[in-house]
mmCIF file of C-alpha atoms and ligand atoms in Angstrom:
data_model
loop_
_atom_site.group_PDB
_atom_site.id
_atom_site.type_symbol
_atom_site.label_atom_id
_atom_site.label_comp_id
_atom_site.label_asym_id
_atom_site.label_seq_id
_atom_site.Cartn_x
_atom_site.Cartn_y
_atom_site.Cartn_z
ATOM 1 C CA UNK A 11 112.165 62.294 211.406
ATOM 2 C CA UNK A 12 113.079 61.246 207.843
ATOM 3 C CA UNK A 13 112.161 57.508 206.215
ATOM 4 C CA UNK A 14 115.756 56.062 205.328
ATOM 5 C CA UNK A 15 115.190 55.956 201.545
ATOM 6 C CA UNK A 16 116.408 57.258 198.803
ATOM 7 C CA UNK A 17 113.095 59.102 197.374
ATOM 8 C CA UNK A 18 112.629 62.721 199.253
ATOM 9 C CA UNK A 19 109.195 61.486 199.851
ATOM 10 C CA UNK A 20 106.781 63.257 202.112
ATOM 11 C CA UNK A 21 108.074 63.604 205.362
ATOM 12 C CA UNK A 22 110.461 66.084 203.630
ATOM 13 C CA UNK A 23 107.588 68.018 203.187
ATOM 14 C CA UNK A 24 106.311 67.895 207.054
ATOM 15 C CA UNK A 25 109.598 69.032 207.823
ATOM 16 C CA UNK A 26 109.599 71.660 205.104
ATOM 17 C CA UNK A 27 106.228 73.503 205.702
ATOM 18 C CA UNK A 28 107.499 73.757 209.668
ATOM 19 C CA UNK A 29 110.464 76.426 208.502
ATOM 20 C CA UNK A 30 110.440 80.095 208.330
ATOM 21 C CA UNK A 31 109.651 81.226 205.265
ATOM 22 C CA UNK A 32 109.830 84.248 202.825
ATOM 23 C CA UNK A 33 108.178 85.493 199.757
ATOM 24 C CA UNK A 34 110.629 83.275 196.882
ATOM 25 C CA UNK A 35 111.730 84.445 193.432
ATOM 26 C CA UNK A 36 110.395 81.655 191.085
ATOM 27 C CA UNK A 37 108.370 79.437 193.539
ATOM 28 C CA UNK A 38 105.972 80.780 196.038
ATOM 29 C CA UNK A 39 108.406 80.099 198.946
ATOM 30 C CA UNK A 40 111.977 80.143 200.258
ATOM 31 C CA UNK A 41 112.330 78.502 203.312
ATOM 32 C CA UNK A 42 115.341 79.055 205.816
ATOM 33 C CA UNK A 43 117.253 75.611 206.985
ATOM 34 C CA UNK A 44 120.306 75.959 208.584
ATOM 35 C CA UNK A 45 120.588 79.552 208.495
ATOM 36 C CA UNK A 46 120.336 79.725 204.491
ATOM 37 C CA UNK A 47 117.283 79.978 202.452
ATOM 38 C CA UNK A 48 116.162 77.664 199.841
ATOM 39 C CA UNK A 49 113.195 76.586 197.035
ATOM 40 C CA UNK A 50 111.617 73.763 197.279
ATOM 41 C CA UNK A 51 113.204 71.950 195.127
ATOM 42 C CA UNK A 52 116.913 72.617 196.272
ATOM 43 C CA UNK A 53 116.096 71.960 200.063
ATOM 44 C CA UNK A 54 114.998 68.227 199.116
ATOM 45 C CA UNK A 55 117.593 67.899 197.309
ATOM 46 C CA UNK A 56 120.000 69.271 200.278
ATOM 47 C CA UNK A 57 117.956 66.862 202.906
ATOM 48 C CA UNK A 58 118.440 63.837 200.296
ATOM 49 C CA UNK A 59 122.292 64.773 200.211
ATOM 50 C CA UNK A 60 122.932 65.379 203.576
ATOM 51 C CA UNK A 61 120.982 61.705 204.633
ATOM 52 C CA UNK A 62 122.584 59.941 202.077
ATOM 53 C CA UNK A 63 125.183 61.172 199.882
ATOM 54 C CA UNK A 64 128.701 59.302 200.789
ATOM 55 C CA UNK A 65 131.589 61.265 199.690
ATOM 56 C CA UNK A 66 134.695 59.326 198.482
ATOM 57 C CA UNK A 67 138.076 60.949 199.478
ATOM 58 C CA UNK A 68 139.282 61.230 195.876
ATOM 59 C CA UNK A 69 136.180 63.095 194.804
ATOM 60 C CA UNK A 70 136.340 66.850 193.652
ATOM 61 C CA UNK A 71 133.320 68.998 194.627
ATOM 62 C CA UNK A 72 133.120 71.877 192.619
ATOM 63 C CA UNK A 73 130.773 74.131 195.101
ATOM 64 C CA UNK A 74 129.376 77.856 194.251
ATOM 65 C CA UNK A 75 126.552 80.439 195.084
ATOM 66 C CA UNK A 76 124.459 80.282 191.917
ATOM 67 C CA UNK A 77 125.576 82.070 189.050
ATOM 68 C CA UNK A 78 129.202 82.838 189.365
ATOM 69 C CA UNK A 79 130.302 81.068 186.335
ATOM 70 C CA UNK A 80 129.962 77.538 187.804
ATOM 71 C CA UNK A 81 129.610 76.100 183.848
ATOM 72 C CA UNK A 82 132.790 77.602 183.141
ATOM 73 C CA UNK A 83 134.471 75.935 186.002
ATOM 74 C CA UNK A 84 132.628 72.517 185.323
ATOM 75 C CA UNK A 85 133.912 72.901 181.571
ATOM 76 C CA UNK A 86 137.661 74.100 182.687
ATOM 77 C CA UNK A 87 137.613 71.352 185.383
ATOM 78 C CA UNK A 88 136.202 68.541 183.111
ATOM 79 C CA UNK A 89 138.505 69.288 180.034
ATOM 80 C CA UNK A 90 141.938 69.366 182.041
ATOM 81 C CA UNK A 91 140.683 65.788 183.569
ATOM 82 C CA UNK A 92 139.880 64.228 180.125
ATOM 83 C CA UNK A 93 142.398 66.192 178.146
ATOM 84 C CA UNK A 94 143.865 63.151 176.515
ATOM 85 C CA UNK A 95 140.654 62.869 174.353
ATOM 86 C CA UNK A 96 139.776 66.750 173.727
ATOM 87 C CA UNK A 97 138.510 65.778 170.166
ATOM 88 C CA UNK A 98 135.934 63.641 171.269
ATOM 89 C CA UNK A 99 135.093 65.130 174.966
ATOM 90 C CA UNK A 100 131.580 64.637 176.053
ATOM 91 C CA UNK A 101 131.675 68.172 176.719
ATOM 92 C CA UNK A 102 130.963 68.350 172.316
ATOM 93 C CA UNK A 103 127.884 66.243 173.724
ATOM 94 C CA UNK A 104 126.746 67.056 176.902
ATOM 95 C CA UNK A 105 125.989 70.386 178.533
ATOM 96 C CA UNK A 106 128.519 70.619 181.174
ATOM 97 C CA UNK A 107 125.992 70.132 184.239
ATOM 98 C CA UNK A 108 125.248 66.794 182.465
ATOM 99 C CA UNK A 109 128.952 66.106 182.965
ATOM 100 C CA UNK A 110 129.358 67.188 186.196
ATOM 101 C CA UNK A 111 126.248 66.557 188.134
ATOM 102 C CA UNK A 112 124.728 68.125 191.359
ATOM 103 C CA UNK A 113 125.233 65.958 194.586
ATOM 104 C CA UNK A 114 121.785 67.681 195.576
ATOM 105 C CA UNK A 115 119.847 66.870 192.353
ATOM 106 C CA UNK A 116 120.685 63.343 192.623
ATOM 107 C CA UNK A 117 117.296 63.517 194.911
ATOM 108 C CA UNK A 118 115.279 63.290 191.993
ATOM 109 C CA UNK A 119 117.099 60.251 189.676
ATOM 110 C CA UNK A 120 115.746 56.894 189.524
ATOM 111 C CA UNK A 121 118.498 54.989 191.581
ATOM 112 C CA UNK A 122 120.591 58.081 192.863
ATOM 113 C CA UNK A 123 123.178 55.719 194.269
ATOM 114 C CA UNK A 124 124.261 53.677 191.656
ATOM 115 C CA UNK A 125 124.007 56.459 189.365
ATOM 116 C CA UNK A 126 126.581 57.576 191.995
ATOM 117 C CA UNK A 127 128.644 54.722 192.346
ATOM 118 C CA UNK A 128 128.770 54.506 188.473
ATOM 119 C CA UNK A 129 130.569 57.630 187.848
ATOM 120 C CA UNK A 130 134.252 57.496 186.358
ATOM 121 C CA UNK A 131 136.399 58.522 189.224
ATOM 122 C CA UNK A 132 138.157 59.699 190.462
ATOM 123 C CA UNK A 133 134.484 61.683 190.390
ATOM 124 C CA UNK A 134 133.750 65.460 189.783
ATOM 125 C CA UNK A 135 130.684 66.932 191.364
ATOM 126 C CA UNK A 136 129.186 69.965 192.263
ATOM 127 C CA UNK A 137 126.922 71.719 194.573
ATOM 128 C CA UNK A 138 125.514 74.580 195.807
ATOM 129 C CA UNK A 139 124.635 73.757 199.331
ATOM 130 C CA UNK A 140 126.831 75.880 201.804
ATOM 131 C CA UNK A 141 130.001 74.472 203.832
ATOM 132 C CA UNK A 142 128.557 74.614 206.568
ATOM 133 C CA UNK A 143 125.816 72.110 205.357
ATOM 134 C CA UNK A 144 127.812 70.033 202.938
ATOM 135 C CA UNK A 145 127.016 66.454 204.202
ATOM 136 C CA UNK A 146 129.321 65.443 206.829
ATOM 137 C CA UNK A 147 130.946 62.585 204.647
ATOM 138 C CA UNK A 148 132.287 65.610 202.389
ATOM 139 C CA UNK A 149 133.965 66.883 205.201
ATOM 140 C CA UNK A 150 135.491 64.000 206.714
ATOM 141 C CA UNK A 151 136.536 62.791 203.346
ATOM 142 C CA UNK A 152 139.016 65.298 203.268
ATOM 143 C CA UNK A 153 137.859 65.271 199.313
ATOM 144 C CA UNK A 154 139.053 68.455 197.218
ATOM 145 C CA UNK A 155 136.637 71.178 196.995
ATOM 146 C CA UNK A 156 136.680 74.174 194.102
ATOM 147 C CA UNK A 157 134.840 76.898 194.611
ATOM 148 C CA UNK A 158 134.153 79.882 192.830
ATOM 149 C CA UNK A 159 132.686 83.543 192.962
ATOM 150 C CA UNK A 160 131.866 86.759 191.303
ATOM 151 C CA UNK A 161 131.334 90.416 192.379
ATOM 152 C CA UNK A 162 127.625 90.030 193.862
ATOM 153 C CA UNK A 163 125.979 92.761 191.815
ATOM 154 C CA UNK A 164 126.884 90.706 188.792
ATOM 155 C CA UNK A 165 125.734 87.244 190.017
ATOM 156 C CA UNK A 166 122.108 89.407 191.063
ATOM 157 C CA UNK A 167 121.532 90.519 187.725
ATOM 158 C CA UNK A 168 122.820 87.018 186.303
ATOM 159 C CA UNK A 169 120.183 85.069 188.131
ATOM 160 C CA UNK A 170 117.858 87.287 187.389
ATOM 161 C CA UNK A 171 118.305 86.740 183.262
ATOM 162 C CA UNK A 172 118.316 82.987 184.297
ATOM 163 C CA UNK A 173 115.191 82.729 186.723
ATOM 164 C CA UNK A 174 113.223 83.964 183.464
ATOM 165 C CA UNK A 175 114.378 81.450 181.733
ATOM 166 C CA UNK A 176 113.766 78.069 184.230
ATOM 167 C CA UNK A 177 110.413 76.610 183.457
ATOM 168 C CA UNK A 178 108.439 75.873 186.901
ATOM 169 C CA UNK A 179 105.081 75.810 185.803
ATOM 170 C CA UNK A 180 104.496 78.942 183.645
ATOM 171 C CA UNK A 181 104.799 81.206 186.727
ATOM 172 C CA UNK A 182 105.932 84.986 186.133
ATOM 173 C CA UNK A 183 109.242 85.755 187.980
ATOM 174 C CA UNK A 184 109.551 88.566 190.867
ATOM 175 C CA UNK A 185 109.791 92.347 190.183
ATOM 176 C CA UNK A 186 113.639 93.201 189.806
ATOM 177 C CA UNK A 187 112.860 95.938 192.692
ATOM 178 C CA UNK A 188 111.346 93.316 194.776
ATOM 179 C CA UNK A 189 114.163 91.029 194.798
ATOM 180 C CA UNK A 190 116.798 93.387 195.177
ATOM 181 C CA UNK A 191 115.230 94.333 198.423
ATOM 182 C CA UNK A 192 115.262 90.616 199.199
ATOM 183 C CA UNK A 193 118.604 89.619 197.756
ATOM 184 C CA UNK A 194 120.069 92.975 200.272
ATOM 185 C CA UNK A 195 118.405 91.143 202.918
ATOM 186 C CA UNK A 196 120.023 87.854 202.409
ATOM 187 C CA UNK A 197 116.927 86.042 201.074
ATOM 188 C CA UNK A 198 117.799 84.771 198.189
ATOM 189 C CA UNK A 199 118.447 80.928 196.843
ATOM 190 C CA UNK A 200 121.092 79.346 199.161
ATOM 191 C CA UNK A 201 121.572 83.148 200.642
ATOM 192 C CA UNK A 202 122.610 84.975 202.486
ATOM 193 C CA UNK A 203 124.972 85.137 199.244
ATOM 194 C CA UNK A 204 127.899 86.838 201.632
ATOM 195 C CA UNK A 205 127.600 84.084 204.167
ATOM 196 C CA UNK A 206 127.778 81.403 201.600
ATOM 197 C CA UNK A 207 130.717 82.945 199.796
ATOM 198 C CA UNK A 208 132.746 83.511 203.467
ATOM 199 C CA UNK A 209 132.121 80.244 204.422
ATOM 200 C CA UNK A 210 134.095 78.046 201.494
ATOM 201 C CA UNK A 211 136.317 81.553 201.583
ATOM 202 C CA UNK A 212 136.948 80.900 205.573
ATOM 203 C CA UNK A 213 137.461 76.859 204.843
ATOM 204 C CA UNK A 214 139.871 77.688 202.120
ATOM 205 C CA UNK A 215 142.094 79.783 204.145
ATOM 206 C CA UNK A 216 142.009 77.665 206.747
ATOM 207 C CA UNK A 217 142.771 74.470 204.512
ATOM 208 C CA UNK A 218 144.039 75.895 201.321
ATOM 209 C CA UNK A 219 145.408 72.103 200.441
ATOM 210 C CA UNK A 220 141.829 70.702 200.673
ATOM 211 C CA UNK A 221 139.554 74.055 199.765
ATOM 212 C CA UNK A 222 141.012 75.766 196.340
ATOM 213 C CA UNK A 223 138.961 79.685 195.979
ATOM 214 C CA UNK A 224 139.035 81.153 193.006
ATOM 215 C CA UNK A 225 137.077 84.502 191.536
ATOM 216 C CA UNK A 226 135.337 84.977 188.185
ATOM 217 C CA UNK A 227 137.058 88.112 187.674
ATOM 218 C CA UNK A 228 141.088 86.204 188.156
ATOM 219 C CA UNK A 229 139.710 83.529 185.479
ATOM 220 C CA UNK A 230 138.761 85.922 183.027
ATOM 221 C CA UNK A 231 141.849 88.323 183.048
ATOM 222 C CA UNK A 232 144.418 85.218 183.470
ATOM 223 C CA UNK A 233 142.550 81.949 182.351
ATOM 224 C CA UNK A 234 146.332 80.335 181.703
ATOM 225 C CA UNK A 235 147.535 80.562 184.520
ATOM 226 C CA UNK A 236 144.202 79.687 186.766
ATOM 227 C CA UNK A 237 143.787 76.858 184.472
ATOM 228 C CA UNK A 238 147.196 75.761 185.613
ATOM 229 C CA UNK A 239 146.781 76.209 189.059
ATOM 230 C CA UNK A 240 143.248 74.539 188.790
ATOM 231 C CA UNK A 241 145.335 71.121 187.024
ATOM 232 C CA UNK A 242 147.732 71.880 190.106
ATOM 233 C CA UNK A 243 145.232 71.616 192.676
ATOM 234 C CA UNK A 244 143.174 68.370 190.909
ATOM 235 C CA UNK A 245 146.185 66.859 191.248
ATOM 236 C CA UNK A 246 146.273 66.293 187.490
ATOM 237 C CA UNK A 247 149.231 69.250 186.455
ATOM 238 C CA UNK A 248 150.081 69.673 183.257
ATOM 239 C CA UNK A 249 153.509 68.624 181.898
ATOM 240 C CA UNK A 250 156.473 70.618 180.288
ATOM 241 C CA UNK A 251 155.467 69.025 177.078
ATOM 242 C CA UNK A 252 152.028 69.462 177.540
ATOM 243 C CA UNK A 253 152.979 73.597 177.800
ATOM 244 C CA UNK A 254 155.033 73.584 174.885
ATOM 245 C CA UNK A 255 152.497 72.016 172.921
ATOM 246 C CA UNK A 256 149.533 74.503 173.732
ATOM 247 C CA UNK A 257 147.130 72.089 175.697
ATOM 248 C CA UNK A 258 146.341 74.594 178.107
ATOM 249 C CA UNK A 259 145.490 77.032 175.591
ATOM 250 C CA UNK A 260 143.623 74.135 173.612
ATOM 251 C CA UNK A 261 141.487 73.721 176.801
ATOM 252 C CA UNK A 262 140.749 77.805 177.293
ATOM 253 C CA UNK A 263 139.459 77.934 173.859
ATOM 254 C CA UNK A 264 137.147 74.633 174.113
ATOM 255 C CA UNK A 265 136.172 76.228 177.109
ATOM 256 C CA UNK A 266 135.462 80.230 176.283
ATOM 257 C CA UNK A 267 131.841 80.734 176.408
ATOM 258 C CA UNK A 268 131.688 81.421 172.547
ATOM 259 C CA UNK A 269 132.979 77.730 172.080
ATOM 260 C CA UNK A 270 130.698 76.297 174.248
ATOM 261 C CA UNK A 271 127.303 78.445 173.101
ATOM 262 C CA UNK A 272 127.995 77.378 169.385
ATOM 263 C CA UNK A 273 127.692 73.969 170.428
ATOM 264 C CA UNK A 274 124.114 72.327 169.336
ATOM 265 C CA UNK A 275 123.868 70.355 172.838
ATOM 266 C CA UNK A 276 124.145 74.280 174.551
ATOM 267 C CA UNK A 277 121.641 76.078 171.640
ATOM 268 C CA UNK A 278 118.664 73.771 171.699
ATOM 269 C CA UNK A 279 119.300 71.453 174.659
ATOM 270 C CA UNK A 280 117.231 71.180 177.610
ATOM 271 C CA UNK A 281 118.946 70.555 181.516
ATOM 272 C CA UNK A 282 116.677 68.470 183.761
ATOM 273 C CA UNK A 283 117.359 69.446 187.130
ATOM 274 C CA UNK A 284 117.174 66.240 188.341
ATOM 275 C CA UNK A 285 115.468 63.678 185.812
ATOM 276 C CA UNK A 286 112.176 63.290 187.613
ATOM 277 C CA UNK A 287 112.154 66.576 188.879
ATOM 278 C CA UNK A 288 109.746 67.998 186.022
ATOM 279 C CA UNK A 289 112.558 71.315 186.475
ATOM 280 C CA UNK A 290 114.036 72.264 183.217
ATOM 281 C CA UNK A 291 115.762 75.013 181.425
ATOM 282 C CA UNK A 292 117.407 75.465 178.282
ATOM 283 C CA UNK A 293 120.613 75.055 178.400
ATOM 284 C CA UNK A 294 121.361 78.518 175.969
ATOM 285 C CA UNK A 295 120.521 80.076 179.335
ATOM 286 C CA UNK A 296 123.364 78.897 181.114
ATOM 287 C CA UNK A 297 125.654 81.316 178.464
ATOM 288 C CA UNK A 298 124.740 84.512 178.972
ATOM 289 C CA UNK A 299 127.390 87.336 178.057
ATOM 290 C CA UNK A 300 130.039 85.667 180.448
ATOM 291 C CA UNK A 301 131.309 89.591 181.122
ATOM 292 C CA UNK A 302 132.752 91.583 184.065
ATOM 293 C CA UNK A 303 130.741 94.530 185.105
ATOM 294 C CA UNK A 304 127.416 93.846 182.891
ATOM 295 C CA UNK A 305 125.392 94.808 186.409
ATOM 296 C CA UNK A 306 125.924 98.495 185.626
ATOM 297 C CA UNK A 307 123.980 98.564 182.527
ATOM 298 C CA UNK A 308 121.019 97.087 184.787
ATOM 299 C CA UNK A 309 121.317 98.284 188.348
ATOM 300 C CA UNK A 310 120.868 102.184 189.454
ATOM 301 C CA UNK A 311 123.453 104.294 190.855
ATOM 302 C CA UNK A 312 121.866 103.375 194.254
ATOM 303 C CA UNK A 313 121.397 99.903 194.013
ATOM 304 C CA UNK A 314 125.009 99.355 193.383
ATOM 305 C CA UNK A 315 126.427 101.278 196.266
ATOM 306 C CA UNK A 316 123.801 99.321 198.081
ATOM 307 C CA UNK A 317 125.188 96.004 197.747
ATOM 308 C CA UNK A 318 128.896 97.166 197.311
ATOM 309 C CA UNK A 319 128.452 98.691 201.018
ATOM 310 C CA UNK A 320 127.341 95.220 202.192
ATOM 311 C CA UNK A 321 129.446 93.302 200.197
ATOM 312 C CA UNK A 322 132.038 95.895 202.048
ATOM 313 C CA UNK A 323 130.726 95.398 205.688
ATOM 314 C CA UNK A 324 130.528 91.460 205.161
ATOM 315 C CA UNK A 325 133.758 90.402 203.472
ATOM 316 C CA UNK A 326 136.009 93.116 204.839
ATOM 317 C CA UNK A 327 136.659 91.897 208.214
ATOM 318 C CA UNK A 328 137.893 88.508 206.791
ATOM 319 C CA UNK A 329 140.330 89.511 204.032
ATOM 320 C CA UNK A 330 137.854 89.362 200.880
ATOM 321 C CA UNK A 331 138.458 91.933 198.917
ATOM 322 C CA UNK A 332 135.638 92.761 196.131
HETATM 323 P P1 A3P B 1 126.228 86.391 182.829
HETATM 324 O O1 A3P B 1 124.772 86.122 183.135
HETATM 325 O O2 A3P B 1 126.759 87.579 183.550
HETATM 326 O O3 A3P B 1 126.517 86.434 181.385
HETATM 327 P P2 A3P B 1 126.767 79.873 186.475
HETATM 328 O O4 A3P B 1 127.497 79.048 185.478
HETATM 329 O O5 A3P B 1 127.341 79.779 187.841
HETATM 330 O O6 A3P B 1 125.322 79.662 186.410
HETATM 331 O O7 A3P B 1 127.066 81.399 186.061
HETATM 332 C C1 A3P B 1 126.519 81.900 184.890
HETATM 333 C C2 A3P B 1 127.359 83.047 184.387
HETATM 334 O O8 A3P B 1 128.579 82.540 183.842
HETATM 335 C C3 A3P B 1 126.655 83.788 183.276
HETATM 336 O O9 A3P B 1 127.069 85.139 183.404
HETATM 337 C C4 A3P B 1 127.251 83.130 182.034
HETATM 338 O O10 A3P B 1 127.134 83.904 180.865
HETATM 339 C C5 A3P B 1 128.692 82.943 182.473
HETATM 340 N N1 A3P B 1 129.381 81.894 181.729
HETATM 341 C C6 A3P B 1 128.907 80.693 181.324
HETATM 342 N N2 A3P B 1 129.830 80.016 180.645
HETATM 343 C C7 A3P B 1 130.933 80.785 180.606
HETATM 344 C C8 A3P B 1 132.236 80.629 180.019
HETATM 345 N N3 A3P B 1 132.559 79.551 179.350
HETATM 346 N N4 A3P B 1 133.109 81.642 180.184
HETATM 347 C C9 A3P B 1 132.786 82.751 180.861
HETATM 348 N N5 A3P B 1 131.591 82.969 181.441
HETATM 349 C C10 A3P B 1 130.660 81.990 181.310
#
């Protein structure tokens, strides 16, 4: 039984400490809810969302497993919607999760609702809670959802650079052996990783007008023409004039991750995950080396025919090639 507020409050935590649990990366605990494992900190946020987010039918949910290049969509996706103001985009400003903020983090604002309701729309959100426990209003919305993801050896070693870098109370992060064996075993934040990626993969094929897929990999050999298809799908596509005068290409160089690092808001800033949430991290450690392949130089020869013979046995059977 929840209270019907908007503060996670306590019986979250009744209901929390009653879940299966496993050793967590960061934070003592991941805890499995609705067949995916979470911190703390993300399953309030995914209990606050699913009591009382409201989704809008003209929203855009941009929704990802953790660290397959969800800034670089957020910046894409932001700078094609406000691309008749590139010089003075609050991207220059504002680290792009500040411009595109969590559904799930909402949780911990002041007055998550109005802060909500206030948005420009039509609105651009994200998420990392899986399809199959997006709140129901997201659904029935019919909204547009984005998603996007990576080859899963490279999204392990990414979070692993980035858990060392999130400040939860001075606590030192896992052994890179011990959550390997974890992240194989589908315990990792919002994991199994392979379930979450199948499911928006599933939705997408069955709903390809409503669920747009994309992969890391596509955007970084052809950034053009996903950028195009991206403005396509958002419903916002560019223009004959707008090609001939090079504002795609104006919005993949704002974009590129060299752009974005340089900027002061992404060397020295800090990104609250969630204003009263006491979770930070600097925002330099959402820009990483934004490269194809960079697992090798970290994982063994084993580890990586571990995960590719899972990744293998998982996405095979539904057309997902990796
Ligand atoms: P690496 O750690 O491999 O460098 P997310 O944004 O989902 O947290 O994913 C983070 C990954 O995306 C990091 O990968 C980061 O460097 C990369 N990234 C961030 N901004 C990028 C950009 N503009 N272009 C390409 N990759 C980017």
């Amino acid at each position: 039984h929840r209270k019907e507020s908007d503060d996670p409050g306590n019986d979250d935590l009744v209901t929390i400490s009653s879940l299966p649990k496993e050793r967590g990366y960061l934070t003592d605990y991941f805890y499995q809810f609705q067949g995916f494992w979470y911190d703390q900190h993300f399953l309030r946020g995914a209990i606050w969302a699913q009591a009382h987010f409201k989704a809008q039918p003209t929203d855009i949910v941009l929704a990802t497993y953790p660290k397959t290049g969800l800034t670089w969509l957020k910046a894409l996706a932001f700078a094609t919607m406000n691309r008749a103001r590139l010089e003075n985009c609050p991207l220059l400003t504002k680290n792009p999760h500040d411009c595109v903020p969590y559904i799930e983090f909402q949780a911990y604002e002041k007055d998550p609702i109005s802060a909500l309701e206030s948005l420009p729309q039509p609105r651009l959100l994200s998420t990392h809670i899986p399809y199959n426990s997006l709140p129901g209003s997201v659904l029935a919305s019919n909204c547009k959802i984005v998603c996007i993801t990576r080859d899963p050896k490279d999204m392990f070693v990414s979070m692993l650079s980035f858990l060392s870098k999130i400040n939860v109370g001075n606590k030192e992060p896992i052994s890179k052996d011990e959550a390997f064996g974890l992240f194989c075993n589908g315990v990792s934040l919002v994991g199994p990783l392979w379930d979450h990626v199948l499911g928006y993969w599933r939705a997408s094929k069955e709903s390809p007008e409503r669920v747009l897929f994309l992969k890391y990999e596509d955007l970084k050999k052809g950034t053009l023409g996903n950028v195009e298809k991206l403005a396509e799908f958002l419903g916002c596509p560019f223009s004959s004039r707008e090609k001939e005068n090079g504002v795609m290409e104006e919005i993949v160089r704002f974009c590129s991750i060299d752009s974005l690092k340089k900027l002061e808001v992404n060397k020295r800033g800090f990104y609250h995950m969630g204003q009263e949430s006491g979770v930070t991290v600097e925002t330099g450690a959402f820009f990483r080396k934004g490269e194809v392949g960079d697992s090798k130089n970290h994982l063994s020869e084993e580890m990586v025919r571990r995960i590719d013979q899972i990744t293998k046995d998982k996405f095979e059977p539904y057309g997902l090639k990796y």
